[in-house]
Short mmCIF file of C-alpha atoms in Angstrom, two decimals:
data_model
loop_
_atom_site.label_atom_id
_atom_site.label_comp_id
_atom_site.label_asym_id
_atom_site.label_seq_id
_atom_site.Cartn_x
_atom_site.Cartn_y
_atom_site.Cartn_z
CA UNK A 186 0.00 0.00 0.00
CA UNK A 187 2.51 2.98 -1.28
CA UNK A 188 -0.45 5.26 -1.58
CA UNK A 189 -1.07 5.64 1.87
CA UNK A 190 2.88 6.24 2.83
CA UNK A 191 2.76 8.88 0.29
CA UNK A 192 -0.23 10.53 1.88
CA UNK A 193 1.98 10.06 4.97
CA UNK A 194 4.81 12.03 3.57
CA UNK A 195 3.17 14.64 1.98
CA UNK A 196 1.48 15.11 4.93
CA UNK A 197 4.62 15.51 6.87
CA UNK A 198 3.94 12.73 8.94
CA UNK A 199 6.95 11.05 7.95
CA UNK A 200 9.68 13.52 8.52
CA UNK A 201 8.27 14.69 11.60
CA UNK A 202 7.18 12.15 14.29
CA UNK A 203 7.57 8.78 12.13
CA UNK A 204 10.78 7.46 10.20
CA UNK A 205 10.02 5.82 6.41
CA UNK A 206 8.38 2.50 6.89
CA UNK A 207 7.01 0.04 4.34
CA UNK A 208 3.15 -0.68 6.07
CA UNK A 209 3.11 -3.97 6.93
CA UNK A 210 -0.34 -4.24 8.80
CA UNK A 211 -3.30 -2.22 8.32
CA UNK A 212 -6.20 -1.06 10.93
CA UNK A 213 -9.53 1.03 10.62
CA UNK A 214 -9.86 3.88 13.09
CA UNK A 215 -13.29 5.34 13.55
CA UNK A 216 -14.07 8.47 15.27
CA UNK A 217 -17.78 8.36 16.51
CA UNK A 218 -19.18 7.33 12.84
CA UNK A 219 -16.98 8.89 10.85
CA UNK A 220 -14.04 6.71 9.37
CA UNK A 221 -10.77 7.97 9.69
CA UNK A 222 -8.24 8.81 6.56
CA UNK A 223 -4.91 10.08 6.09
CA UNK A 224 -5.61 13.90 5.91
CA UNK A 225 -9.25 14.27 6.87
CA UNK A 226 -10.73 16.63 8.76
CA UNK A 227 -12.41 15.78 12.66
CA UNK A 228 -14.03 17.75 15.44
CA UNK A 229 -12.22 17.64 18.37
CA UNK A 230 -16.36 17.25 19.60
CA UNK A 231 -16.60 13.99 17.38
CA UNK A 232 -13.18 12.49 18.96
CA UNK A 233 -13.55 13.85 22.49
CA UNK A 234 -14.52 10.20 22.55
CA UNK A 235 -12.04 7.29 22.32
CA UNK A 236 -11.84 6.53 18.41
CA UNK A 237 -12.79 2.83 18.19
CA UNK A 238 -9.58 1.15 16.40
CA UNK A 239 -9.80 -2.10 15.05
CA UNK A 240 -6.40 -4.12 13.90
CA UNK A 241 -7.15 -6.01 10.90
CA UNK A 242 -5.70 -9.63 10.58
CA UNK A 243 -6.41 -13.25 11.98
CA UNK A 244 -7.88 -13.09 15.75
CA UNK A 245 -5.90 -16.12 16.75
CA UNK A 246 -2.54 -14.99 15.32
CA UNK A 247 -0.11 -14.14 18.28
CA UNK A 248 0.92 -10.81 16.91
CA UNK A 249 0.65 -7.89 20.02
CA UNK A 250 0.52 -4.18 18.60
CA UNK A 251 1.41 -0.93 20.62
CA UNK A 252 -0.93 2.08 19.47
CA UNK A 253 0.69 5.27 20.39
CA UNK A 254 -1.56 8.68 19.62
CA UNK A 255 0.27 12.02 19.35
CA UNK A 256 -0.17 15.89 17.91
CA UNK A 257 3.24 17.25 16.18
CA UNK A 258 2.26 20.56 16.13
CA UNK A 259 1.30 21.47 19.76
CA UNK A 260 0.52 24.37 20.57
CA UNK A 261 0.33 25.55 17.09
CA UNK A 262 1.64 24.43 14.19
CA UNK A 263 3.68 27.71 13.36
CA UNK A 264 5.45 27.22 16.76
CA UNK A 265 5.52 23.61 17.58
CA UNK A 266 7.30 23.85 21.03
CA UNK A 267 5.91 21.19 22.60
CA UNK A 268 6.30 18.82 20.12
CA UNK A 269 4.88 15.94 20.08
CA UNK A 270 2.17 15.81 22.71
CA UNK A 271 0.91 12.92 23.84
CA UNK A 272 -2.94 11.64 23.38
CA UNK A 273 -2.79 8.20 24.14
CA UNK A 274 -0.62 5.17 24.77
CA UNK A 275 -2.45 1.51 24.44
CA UNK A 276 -0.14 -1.76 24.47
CA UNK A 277 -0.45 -5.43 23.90
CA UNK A 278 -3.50 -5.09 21.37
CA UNK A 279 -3.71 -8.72 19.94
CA UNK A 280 -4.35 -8.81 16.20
CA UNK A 281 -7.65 -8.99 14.37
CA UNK A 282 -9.14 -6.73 17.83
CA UNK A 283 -9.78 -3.71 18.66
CA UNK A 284 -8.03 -1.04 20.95
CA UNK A 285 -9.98 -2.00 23.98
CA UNK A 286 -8.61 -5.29 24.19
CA UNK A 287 -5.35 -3.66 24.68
CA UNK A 288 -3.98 -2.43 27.81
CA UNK A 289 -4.20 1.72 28.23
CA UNK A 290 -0.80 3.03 30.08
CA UNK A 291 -1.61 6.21 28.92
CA UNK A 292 -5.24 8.18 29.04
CA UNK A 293 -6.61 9.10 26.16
CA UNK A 294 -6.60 12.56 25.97
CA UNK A 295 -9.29 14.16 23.05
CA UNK A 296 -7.82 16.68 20.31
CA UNK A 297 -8.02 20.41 22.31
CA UNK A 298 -5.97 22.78 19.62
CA UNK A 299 -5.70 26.02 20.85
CA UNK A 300 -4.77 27.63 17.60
CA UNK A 301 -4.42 26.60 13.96
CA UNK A 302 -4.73 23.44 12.53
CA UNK A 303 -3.39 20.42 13.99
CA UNK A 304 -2.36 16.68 13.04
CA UNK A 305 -3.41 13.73 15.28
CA UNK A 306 -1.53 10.97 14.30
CA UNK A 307 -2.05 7.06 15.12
CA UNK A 308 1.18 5.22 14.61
CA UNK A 309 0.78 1.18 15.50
CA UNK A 310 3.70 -0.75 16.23
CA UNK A 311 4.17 -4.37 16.04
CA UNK A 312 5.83 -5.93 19.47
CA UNK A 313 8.08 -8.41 19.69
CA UNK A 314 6.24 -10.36 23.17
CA UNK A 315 4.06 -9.02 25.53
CA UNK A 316 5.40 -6.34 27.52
CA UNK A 317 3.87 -6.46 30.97
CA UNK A 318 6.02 -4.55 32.78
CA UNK A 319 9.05 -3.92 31.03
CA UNK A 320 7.71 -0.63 29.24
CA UNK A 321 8.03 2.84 31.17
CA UNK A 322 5.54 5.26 31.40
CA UNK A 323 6.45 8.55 31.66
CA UNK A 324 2.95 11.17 32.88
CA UNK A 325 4.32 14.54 31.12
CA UNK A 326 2.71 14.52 28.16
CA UNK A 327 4.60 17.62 26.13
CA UNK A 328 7.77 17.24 23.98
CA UNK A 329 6.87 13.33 23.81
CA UNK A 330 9.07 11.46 20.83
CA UNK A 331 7.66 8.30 18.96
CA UNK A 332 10.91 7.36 17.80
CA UNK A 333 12.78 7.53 21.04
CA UNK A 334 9.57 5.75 23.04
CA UNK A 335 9.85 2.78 20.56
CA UNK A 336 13.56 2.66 20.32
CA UNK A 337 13.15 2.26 24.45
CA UNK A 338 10.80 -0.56 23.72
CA UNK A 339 12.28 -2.20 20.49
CA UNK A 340 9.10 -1.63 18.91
CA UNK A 341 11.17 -0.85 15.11
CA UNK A 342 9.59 1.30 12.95
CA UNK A 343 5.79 2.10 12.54
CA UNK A 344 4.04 -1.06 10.68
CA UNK A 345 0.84 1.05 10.14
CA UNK A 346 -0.04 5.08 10.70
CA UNK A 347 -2.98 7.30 9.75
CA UNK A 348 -3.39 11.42 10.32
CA UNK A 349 -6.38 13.56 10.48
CA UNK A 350 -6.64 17.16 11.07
CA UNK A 351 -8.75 19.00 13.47
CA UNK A 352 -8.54 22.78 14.64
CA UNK A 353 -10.96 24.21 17.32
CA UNK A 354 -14.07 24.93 17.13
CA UNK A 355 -15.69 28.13 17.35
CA UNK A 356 -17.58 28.62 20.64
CA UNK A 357 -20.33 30.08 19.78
CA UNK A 358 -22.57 28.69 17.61
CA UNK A 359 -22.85 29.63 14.08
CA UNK A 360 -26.63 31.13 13.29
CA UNK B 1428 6.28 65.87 -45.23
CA UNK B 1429 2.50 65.87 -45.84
CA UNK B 1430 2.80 64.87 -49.04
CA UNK B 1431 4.41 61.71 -48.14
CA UNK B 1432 2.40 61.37 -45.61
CA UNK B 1433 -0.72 61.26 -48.12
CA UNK B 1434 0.96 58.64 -50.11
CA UNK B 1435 0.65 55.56 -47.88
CA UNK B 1436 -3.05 56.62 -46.94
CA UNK B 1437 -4.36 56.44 -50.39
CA UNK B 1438 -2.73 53.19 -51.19
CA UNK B 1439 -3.88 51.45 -48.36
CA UNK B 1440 -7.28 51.37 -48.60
CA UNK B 1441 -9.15 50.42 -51.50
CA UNK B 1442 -11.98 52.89 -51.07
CA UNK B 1443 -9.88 55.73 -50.50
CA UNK B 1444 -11.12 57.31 -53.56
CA UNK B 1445 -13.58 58.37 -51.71
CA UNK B 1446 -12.00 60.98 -49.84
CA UNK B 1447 -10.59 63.82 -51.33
CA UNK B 1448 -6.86 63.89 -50.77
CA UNK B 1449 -6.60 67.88 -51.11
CA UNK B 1450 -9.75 68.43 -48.65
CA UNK B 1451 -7.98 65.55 -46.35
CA UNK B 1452 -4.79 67.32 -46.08
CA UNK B 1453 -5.71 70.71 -45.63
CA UNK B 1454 -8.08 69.86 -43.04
CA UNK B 1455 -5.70 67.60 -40.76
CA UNK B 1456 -2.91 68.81 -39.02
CA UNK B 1457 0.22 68.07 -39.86
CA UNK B 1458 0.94 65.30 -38.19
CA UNK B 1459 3.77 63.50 -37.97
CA UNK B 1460 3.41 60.38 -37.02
CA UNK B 1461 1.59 57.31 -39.43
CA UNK B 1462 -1.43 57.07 -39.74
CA UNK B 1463 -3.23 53.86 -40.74
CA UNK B 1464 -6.89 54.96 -41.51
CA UNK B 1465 -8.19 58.20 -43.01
CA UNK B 1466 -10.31 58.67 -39.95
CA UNK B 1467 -10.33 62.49 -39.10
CA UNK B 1468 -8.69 62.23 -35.52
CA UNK B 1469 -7.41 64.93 -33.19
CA UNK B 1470 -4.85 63.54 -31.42
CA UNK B 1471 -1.78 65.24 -31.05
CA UNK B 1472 1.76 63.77 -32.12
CA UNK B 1473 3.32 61.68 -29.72
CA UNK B 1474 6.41 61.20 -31.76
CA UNK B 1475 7.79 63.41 -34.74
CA UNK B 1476 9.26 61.94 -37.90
CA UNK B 1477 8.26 58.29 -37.28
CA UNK B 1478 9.36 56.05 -40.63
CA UNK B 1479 6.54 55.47 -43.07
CA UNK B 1480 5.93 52.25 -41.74
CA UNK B 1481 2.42 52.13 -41.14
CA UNK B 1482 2.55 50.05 -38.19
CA UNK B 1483 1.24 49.95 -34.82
CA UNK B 1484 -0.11 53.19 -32.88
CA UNK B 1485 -0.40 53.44 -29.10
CA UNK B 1486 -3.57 55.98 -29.75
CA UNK B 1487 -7.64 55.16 -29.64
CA UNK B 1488 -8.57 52.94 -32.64
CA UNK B 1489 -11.90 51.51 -33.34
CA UNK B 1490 -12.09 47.88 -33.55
CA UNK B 1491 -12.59 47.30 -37.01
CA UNK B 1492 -10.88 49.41 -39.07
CA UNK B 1493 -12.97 48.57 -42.22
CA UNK B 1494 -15.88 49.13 -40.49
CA UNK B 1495 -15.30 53.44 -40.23
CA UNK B 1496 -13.57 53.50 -43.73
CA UNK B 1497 -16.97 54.45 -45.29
CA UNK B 1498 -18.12 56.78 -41.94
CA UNK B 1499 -17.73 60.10 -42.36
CA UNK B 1500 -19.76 60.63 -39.35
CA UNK B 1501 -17.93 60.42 -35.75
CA UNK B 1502 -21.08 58.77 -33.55
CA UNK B 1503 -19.71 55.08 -34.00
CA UNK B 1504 -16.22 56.36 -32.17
CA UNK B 1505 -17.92 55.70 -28.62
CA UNK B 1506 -18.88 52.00 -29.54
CA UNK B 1507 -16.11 50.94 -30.84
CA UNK B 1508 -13.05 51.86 -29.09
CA UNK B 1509 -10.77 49.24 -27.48
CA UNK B 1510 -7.83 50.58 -26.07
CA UNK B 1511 -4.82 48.97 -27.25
CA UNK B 1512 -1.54 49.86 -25.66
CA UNK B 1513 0.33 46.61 -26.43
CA UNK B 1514 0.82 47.35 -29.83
CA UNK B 1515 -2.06 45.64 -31.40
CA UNK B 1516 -1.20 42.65 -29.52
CA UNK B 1517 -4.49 41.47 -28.21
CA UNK B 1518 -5.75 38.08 -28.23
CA UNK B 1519 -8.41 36.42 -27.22
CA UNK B 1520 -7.17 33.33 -25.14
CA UNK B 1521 -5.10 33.55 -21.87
CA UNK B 1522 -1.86 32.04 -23.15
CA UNK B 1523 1.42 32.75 -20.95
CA UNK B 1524 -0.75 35.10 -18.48
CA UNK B 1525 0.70 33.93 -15.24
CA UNK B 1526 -0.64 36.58 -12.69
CA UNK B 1527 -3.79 34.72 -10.53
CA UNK B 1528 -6.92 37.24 -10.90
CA UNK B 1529 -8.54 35.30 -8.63
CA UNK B 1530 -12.14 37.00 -9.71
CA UNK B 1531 -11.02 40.04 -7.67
CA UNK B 1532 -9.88 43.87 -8.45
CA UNK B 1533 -6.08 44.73 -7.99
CA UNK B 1534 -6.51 46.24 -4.92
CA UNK B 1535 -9.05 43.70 -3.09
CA UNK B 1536 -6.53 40.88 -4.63
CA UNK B 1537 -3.77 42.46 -3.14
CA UNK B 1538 -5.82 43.00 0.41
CA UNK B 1539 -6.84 39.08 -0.31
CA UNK B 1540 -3.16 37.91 -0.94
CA UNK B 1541 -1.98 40.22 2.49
CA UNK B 1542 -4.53 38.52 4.42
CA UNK B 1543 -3.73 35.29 3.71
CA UNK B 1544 -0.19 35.78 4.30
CA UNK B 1545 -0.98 37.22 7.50
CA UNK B 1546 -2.81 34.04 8.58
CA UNK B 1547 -0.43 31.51 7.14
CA UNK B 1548 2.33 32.96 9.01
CA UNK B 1549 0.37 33.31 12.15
CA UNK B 1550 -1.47 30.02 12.70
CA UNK B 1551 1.16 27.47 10.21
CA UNK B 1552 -1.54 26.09 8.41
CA UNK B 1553 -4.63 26.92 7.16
CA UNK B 1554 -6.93 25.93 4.82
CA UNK B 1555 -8.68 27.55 1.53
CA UNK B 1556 -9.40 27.39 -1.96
CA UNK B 1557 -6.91 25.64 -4.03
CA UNK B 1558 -6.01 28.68 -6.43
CA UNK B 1559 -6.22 30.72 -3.54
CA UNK B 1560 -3.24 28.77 -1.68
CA UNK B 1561 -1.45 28.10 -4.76
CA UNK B 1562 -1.57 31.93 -5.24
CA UNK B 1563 -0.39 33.09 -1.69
CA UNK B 1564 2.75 30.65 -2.62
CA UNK B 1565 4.78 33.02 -3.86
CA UNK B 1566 4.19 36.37 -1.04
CA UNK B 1567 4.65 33.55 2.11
CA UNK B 1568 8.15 32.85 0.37
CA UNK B 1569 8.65 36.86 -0.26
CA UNK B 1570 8.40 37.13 3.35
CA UNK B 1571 10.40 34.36 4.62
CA UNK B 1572 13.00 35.12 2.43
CA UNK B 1573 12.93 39.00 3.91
CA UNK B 1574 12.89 38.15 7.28
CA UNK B 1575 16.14 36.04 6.24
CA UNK B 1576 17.92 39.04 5.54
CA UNK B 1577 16.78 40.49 8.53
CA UNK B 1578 18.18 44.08 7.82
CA UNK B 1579 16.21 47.51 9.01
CA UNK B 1580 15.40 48.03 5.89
CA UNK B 1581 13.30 44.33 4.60
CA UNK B 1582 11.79 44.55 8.14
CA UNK B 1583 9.96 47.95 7.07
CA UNK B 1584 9.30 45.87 3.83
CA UNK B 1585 7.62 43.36 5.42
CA UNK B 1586 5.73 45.49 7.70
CA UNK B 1587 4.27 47.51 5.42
CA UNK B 1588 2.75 44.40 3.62
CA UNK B 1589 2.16 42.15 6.91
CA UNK B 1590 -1.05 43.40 8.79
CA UNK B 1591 -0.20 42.58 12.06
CA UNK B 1592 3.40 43.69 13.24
CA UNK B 1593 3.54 41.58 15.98
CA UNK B 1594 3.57 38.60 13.77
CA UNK B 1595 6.40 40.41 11.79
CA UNK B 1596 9.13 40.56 14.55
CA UNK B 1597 8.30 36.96 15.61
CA UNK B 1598 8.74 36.02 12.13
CA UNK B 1599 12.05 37.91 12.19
CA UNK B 1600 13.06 36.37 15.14
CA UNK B 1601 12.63 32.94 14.03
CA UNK B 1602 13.39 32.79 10.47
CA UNK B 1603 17.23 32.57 10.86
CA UNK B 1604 16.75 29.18 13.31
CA UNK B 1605 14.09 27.62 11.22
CA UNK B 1606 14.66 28.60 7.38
CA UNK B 1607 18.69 29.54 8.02
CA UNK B 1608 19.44 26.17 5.81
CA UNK B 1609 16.55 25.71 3.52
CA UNK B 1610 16.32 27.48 0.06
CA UNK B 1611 13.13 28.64 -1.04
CA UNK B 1612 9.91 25.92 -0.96
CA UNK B 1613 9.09 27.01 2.83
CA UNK B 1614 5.58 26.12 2.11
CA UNK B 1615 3.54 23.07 1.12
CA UNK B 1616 0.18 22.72 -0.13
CA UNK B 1617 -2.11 19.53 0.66
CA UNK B 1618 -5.61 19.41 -1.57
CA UNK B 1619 -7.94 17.82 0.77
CA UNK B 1620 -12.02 17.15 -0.13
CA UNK B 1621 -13.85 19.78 -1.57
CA UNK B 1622 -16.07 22.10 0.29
CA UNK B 1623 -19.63 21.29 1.56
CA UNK B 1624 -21.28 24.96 0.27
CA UNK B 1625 -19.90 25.39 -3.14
CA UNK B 1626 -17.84 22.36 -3.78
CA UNK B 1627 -14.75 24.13 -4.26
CA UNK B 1628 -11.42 22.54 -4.26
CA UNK B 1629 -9.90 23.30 -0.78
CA UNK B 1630 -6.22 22.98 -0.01
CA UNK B 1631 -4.26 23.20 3.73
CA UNK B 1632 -0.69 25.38 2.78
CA UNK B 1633 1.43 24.98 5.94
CA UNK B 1634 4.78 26.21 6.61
CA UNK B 1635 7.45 23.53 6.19
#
């Protein structure tokens, strides 16, 4: 599936939080009722919610994924000091399930951008065994970095990652 | 030479018989410069002693000539006047025009194009039309490439086309850190799914 890693890198996914990979798995993210794709647009209102993310393969295959959720451009994408910030962290998803059958070590935080348009990005990472304890959570959520949190955890490079874009909402509501 | 200047007249077009060359002559000025038609005209000489090449004229000219050969009357002038200050050049197709109208006046383009520049480099990414990003392309780069300089001078530049000075100084401030290695392409344009109102082709253009 090239088309999608080129979505990726004209996106500037790849470049920014998530070294060139060659997608090896694929999974479905769906925020609310709207399906998720590389470069689309969500309310942070629709995915205050956690997106429901289904792994697609064989349910009795031993594969275990880590799902790691993050915004490069936090606060605002003209001044990204606190990038990447950290949404949500689950491990040990087994293949052919969905996120909840994983185990959460961090919170999933909704999409809140305070200015400009950001990119939430889902990057899933294939693990070698189950990691009960051996991976370390850290609870600061600013200047977070995908590639140093699965070089930590020999996760290897993404096998799967979508985007979508969100900015905030106006408060008041439109007549 | 009014004589000479006769000459050319007469043989151009084919009913030039009808005028009287004598009545012609001594009711013109004397102008200098070519004329093409026999059309009595008072416009004054731009240039003295042109060659006799009867050749292209920078002054009001109906748009077809053939038409006002036969007039003798003057009402048809209002209709028909095109003004042509390209030499005659005018065609009818868009070929080689690279300037982006975008359905807008010169001055509420040049507001339009501000704005948007404004925004970009305030918020990083934003999202409009597709002609309209592909448009601001070149006056995002303009300023990037001012604030890289960085001297008194470029910063008035950029002020006086930047609305918001504040965004300016940061800009200023940041472009040596950011951009210092780069050259040119400091912006990148995504087309994303048309819009819901009009369907018009949107596009996000982000800072690189």
């Amino acid at each position: 599936m090239a088309r999608s890693v080129e979505t990726l890198v004209v996106g500037g996914v790849i470049g920014d939080v998530l070294d060139m990979f060659t997608p090896a798995s694929e999974f479905t993210v769906q925020c609310g009722s709207k399906k998720v794709t590389n470069g689309c647009d969500i309310k942070p209102s629709a995915a205050a919610d956690k997106p429901h993310v289904q792994i697609l393969g064989h349910p009795l295959s031993s594969n275990l994924y880590t799902l790691v959720m993050v915004d490069p451009d936090a606060p605002s994408p003209s001044e990204p000091r606190l990038r990447e910030w950290l949404h949500w962290i689950v491990a040990d998803i087994p293949e052919g399930h969905d996120a909840t059958k994983g185990r959460e070590l961090v919170a999933y935080m909704g999409p809140q951008p305070p200015t400009g348009i950001h990119r939430y990005i889902l990057a899933l990472f294939k693990q070698e065994g189950a990691m009960e304890g051996r991976i370390q959570v850290t609870d600061v959520r600013a200047n977070f970095s995908t590639r140093r949190f699965a070089a930590q955890n020999r996760l290897g490079l993404p096998v799967a990652a979508v985007y979508f874009n969100s900015q905030r909402e106006p408060a008041a509501k439109k007549r | 030479m009014p004589m000479a200047m006769a000459m050319p007249v007469t043989t151009d077009c084919g009913s030039g018989s009808r005028w009287s060359m004598v009545s012609l002559k001594s009711a013109l000025p004397p102008l200098a410069s070519s004329i093409k038609l026999p059309c009595r005209r008072r416009t004054p000489p731009p240039r003295t002693r042109s060659p006799q090449l009867v050749r292209s004229f920078s002054a009001l000219s109906p748009v077809n000539p053939l038409h006002s050969l036969g007039f003798s009357d003057m009402s048809s002038f209002g209709q028909n006047f095109t003004i042509i200050d390209n030499g005659c050049r005018f065609f009818a197709m868009r070929h080689g025009r690279r300037v982006p109208k975008l359905n807008r006046p010169p001055d509420q383009r040049r507001a339009l194009l501000r704005g948007l520049t404004t925004q970009l480099l305030k918020h990083g990414r934003i999202k409009t039309t597709r002609a309209r990003a592909s448009a601001v392309r070149k006056y995002v780069d303009k300023m990037i490439t001012l604030a890289k300089d960085g001297s008194l001078h470029k910063r008035r530049q950029a002020l006086g086309f930047i609305y918001e000075k504040q965004i300016v100084h940061a800009l200023f401030a940041e472009v040596p850190d950011r951009y210092g290695k780069r050259n040119g392409g400091y912006t990148r344009i995504i087309r994303t799914l048309p819009r819901r109102g009009d369907n018009a082709p949107m596009a996000y253009i982000e800072l690189v």
